[in-house]
Amino acid sequence: MAATVHDVAQLALRGNASGGAAVRTVSRFLFRDLRRHARLLLFNSEFTRAEFTRCVGVSPAEKVVTPLGVEPRWFDAIPSPAAAVPYFVCVGNVRPHKNLRLLLTAFMRVAVEVPHKLVVIGQHSGFRTRDEDVLKDLNAPGDRVQFLGSLPDALVHQLVAGADAMILPSLYEGFGLPALEAMAAKCMVLASTAGALPEICGNAARYFDPTSVEALTALLREQASMDQHQRNAWVERGQERARQFTWNHTADLTANALERILQSGN
């Protein structure tokens, strides 16, 4: 048996963020079954591989990291009408570990100093673990914060490409594909130091402590006043980083791992 593990959030997180006791119990059973019987385990990041061992246990299976890839279309120039005011964008579901509460708090602190809006894109319905308090807070700041829900891919691309920066405040992240997509679209990334984000973003993102409102507030303030020369340098670094993650590379790593397992006959 071979399996791909994208994260072990159901075991790593606590309380409502994990999906509750029932979800944790089922997840623990499924992951332990993988630990015992899988011959090959594929992980999207070194972080997830380490988390599997920490939360599930040591497995005799071969363990291979197969990072996700960025769709080539994200590198394409896309018409993006000039926004009336600059804005920050956040792409992520409204769940507690996405840490939108910290982002909202930090943004409202800096909103009195900068003209920016905050645009939040992501699904908010159908989750046992959605953050109801954040959903209420999203409606509080008037037109300075816009929660757009789920959108077509083309529109997400357009909004990301036109943003001053993408903010990823997650407390737990198994990979962080939106960060790479933003980099490909020439959008700067402000990312938390949690989970796999530093591993995936490397030196192409600006980082903050996801437990510190003050840290993110300061970073948003700096971002809003950054000159074009600095922005261009970060954008170039981001595109270079995003080009390192391709689906062809993912496919090659996966195929090679499967071939080794088949040839071993174990």
Coordinates of C-alpha atoms in Angstrom, one line a residue:
M1 CA 0.0 0.0 0.0
A2 CA 1.2 3.5 -0.8
A3 CA -0.4 6.7 0.4
T4 CA 0.1 10.5 0.4
V5 CA -0.2 12.5 3.6
H6 CA -0.8 16.2 3.3
D7 CA -0.9 16.9 7.0
V8 CA -1.9 15.4 10.3
A9 CA -3.8 18.4 11.6
Q10 CA -6.6 16.3 13.0
L11 CA -4.0 14.8 15.5
A12 CA -1.7 17.8 15.9
L13 CA -4.4 20.4 16.7
R14 CA -6.5 20.5 19.8
G15 CA -10.2 21.2 20.6
N16 CA -12.5 22.5 17.9
A17 CA -9.6 23.2 15.5
S18 CA -9.0 19.4 15.2
G19 CA -12.6 18.7 14.2
G20 CA -13.7 17.4 17.6
A21 CA -13.2 14.1 19.4
A22 CA -15.0 11.9 16.7
V23 CA -12.8 13.2 13.9
R24 CA -9.6 12.8 16.0
T25 CA -10.6 9.2 16.8
V26 CA -11.3 8.2 13.2
S27 CA -8.1 10.0 12.0
R28 CA -6.0 8.3 14.7
F29 CA -7.3 4.9 13.5
L30 CA -6.7 5.7 9.8
F31 CA -3.2 7.1 10.3
R32 CA -2.1 4.2 12.6
D33 CA -3.3 1.8 9.9
L34 CA -1.1 3.6 7.4
R35 CA 1.8 3.4 9.9
R36 CA 1.5 -0.3 10.2
H37 CA 0.7 -1.4 6.7
A38 CA 1.9 1.1 4.1
R39 CA 5.0 0.3 2.2
L40 CA 5.4 3.8 0.9
L41 CA 4.4 7.1 2.5
L42 CA 4.6 10.3 0.5
F43 CA 4.6 13.6 2.3
N44 CA 4.2 17.1 0.8
S45 CA 6.9 18.6 3.1
E46 CA 9.6 17.7 5.5
F47 CA 7.4 19.3 8.2
T48 CA 4.6 16.9 7.5
R49 CA 6.9 13.9 7.5
A50 CA 8.2 14.9 10.9
E51 CA 4.7 15.6 12.2
F52 CA 3.6 12.1 11.1
T53 CA 6.3 10.5 13.2
R54 CA 5.6 12.8 16.1
C55 CA 1.8 12.4 16.1
V56 CA 1.3 8.9 14.7
G57 CA 4.6 7.0 15.4
V58 CA 7.5 5.5 13.6
S59 CA 6.6 3.6 10.5
P60 CA 8.8 1.0 8.6
A61 CA 7.5 2.3 5.3
E62 CA 9.8 4.2 3.0
K63 CA 9.1 7.9 3.5
V64 CA 9.5 10.3 0.6
V65 CA 8.9 14.1 0.4
T66 CA 7.1 15.0 -2.8
P67 CA 6.4 18.7 -2.7
L68 CA 3.4 20.1 -4.5
G69 CA 3.7 22.1 -7.7
V70 CA 2.6 25.5 -9.0
E71 CA 0.3 25.5 -12.0
P72 CA 2.1 27.3 -15.0
R73 CA -0.9 29.6 -15.4
W74 CA 0.0 31.4 -12.2
F75 CA 3.1 32.8 -14.0
D76 CA 1.0 34.2 -16.8
A77 CA 0.4 37.9 -16.8
I78 CA -3.3 38.5 -16.1
P79 CA -5.2 41.7 -16.7
S80 CA -5.9 43.2 -13.3
P81 CA -7.8 46.6 -13.3
A82 CA -6.1 49.1 -11.0
A83 CA -7.7 49.0 -7.6
A84 CA -9.2 52.2 -6.3
V85 CA -7.2 51.6 -3.1
P86 CA -4.4 49.2 -2.4
Y87 CA -5.3 46.0 -0.6
F88 CA -3.8 43.0 1.2
V89 CA -5.2 39.5 0.3
C90 CA -5.6 36.4 2.4
V91 CA -6.6 33.1 0.8
G92 CA -7.7 30.5 3.3
N93 CA -10.7 28.8 4.8
V94 CA -12.3 30.2 8.0
R95 CA -11.1 27.6 10.4
P96 CA -9.4 28.3 13.7
H97 CA -5.9 27.2 12.7
K98 CA -5.9 29.6 9.8
N99 CA -5.7 32.3 12.5
L100 CA -7.8 34.9 10.8
R101 CA -8.6 36.5 14.1
L102 CA -5.0 37.6 14.5
L103 CA -5.0 39.0 11.0
L104 CA -8.2 41.0 11.5
T105 CA -6.9 42.4 14.8
A106 CA -3.5 43.4 13.3
F107 CA -5.1 44.9 10.2
M108 CA -7.6 47.0 12.1
R109 CA -4.8 48.4 14.3
V110 CA -2.9 49.6 11.2
A111 CA -6.0 50.6 9.1
V112 CA -6.0 54.0 10.7
E113 CA -2.5 54.7 9.2
V114 CA -2.7 53.1 5.8
P115 CA -5.3 53.3 2.9
H116 CA -5.3 49.6 2.3
K117 CA -8.3 47.2 2.4
L118 CA -8.2 43.6 3.5
V119 CA -9.7 41.1 1.0
V120 CA -10.3 37.5 2.4
I121 CA -11.0 34.7 -0.1
G122 CA -12.0 31.2 1.0
Q123 CA -14.8 28.8 1.9
H124 CA -16.6 29.4 5.2
S125 CA -19.5 27.0 5.1
G126 CA -19.7 23.2 5.5
F127 CA -17.0 23.0 8.2
R128 CA -17.5 21.6 11.7
T129 CA -14.5 23.6 12.7
R130 CA -15.3 27.0 11.1
D131 CA -14.5 29.9 13.3
E132 CA -17.9 31.5 14.0
D133 CA -16.4 34.4 16.0
V134 CA -14.2 35.4 13.0
L135 CA -17.2 35.2 10.7
K136 CA -18.9 37.8 12.9
D137 CA -15.8 40.0 13.1
L138 CA -15.5 40.0 9.3
N139 CA -18.6 42.0 9.1
A140 CA -17.6 44.5 11.8
P141 CA -15.1 46.8 10.1
G142 CA -17.4 47.9 7.2
D143 CA -15.9 48.3 3.8
R144 CA -12.2 48.1 5.0
V145 CA -12.5 44.3 5.2
Q146 CA -14.1 42.4 2.3
F147 CA -14.9 38.7 2.7
L148 CA -15.6 37.3 -0.7
G149 CA -16.1 33.6 0.0
S150 CA -15.2 31.0 -2.6
L151 CA -14.4 32.5 -6.1
P152 CA -13.6 31.1 -9.5
D153 CA -9.9 30.3 -10.0
A154 CA -9.5 33.1 -12.6
L155 CA -10.8 35.7 -10.3
V156 CA -8.7 34.5 -7.4
H157 CA -5.7 34.8 -9.7
Q158 CA -6.7 38.3 -10.7
L159 CA -7.2 39.5 -7.1
V160 CA -3.9 37.9 -5.9
A161 CA -1.9 39.4 -8.8
G162 CA -3.3 42.9 -7.9
A163 CA -2.7 42.8 -4.2
D164 CA 0.0 44.6 -2.3
A165 CA 0.8 41.4 -0.5
M166 CA -0.7 38.0 0.5
I167 CA -0.9 37.4 4.2
L168 CA -0.7 33.8 5.6
P169 CA -1.2 33.9 9.4
S170 CA -1.7 30.2 9.9
L171 CA -0.9 28.5 13.1
Y172 CA -0.5 25.1 11.3
E173 CA 0.2 24.5 7.7
G174 CA 1.2 21.2 6.0
F175 CA 2.4 22.9 2.9
G176 CA 1.2 26.4 1.9
L177 CA 0.5 26.3 -1.8
P178 CA -1.2 29.7 -1.9
A179 CA 2.1 31.3 -0.9
L180 CA 3.8 29.9 -4.0
E181 CA 0.9 30.8 -6.2
A182 CA 1.1 34.4 -5.0
M183 CA 4.9 34.5 -5.7
A184 CA 4.3 33.2 -9.2
A185 CA 1.7 35.9 -9.7
K186 CA 4.3 38.6 -8.6
C187 CA 2.6 39.2 -5.3
M188 CA 4.7 39.5 -2.2
V189 CA 4.1 37.1 0.7
L190 CA 3.9 37.8 4.4
A191 CA 3.9 34.4 6.1
S192 CA 3.8 33.1 9.6
T193 CA 6.7 31.1 11.0
A194 CA 4.4 28.1 11.7
G195 CA 4.3 24.7 10.1
A196 CA 5.8 24.2 6.7
L197 CA 5.6 27.8 5.6
P198 CA 9.3 28.7 6.2
E199 CA 10.3 25.4 4.5
I200 CA 8.2 26.1 1.4
C201 CA 8.7 29.9 1.1
G202 CA 12.4 29.9 1.9
N203 CA 14.0 33.4 1.7
A204 CA 11.2 34.7 -0.6
A205 CA 8.7 35.7 2.1
R206 CA 8.7 38.1 5.0
Y207 CA 7.9 36.3 8.3
F208 CA 6.1 37.1 11.5
D209 CA 5.2 35.2 14.8
P210 CA 1.6 34.0 14.3
T211 CA 1.0 34.5 18.0
S212 CA 2.0 38.1 18.0
V213 CA -0.5 40.8 16.9
E214 CA 2.3 43.4 17.3
A215 CA 4.6 41.5 15.0
L216 CA 2.1 41.4 12.2
T217 CA 0.9 45.0 12.7
A218 CA 4.5 46.2 12.4
L219 CA 5.0 44.1 9.2
L220 CA 1.8 45.4 7.6
R221 CA 2.9 48.9 8.4
E222 CA 6.3 48.3 6.8
Q223 CA 4.7 46.6 3.8
A224 CA 2.4 49.6 3.1
S225 CA 5.4 52.0 3.0
M226 CA 7.8 49.8 1.1
D227 CA 9.4 51.5 -2.0
Q228 CA 9.1 50.0 -5.5
H229 CA 12.8 49.0 -5.7
Q230 CA 12.4 46.8 -2.6
R231 CA 9.1 45.4 -3.9
N232 CA 10.7 44.5 -7.2
A233 CA 13.5 42.6 -5.4
W234 CA 11.0 40.6 -3.3
V235 CA 8.9 39.8 -6.4
E236 CA 11.9 38.6 -8.3
R237 CA 13.0 36.4 -5.4
G238 CA 9.4 35.0 -5.1
Q239 CA 9.1 34.1 -8.7
E240 CA 12.5 32.3 -8.6
R241 CA 11.3 30.4 -5.5
A242 CA 7.9 29.4 -7.1
R243 CA 9.7 28.1 -10.2
Q244 CA 11.4 25.5 -8.1
F245 CA 8.0 23.8 -7.5
T246 CA 6.6 22.0 -10.5
W247 CA 4.1 19.1 -10.9
N248 CA 6.6 17.4 -13.3
H249 CA 9.1 17.3 -10.4
T250 CA 6.4 16.0 -8.1
A251 CA 5.4 13.3 -10.6
D252 CA 9.1 12.2 -11.1
L253 CA 9.7 11.9 -7.4
T254 CA 6.4 9.9 -7.0
A255 CA 7.1 7.6 -9.9
N256 CA 10.7 6.9 -8.8
A257 CA 9.5 6.1 -5.2
L258 CA 6.8 3.7 -6.6
E259 CA 9.3 2.0 -8.9
R260 CA 11.7 1.4 -6.0
I261 CA 8.9 -0.2 -3.9
L262 CA 7.8 -2.4 -6.8
Q263 CA 11.3 -3.5 -7.6
S264 CA 12.1 -4.3 -4.0
G265 CA 9.3 -6.9 -3.8
N266 CA 8.9 -6.3 -0.1

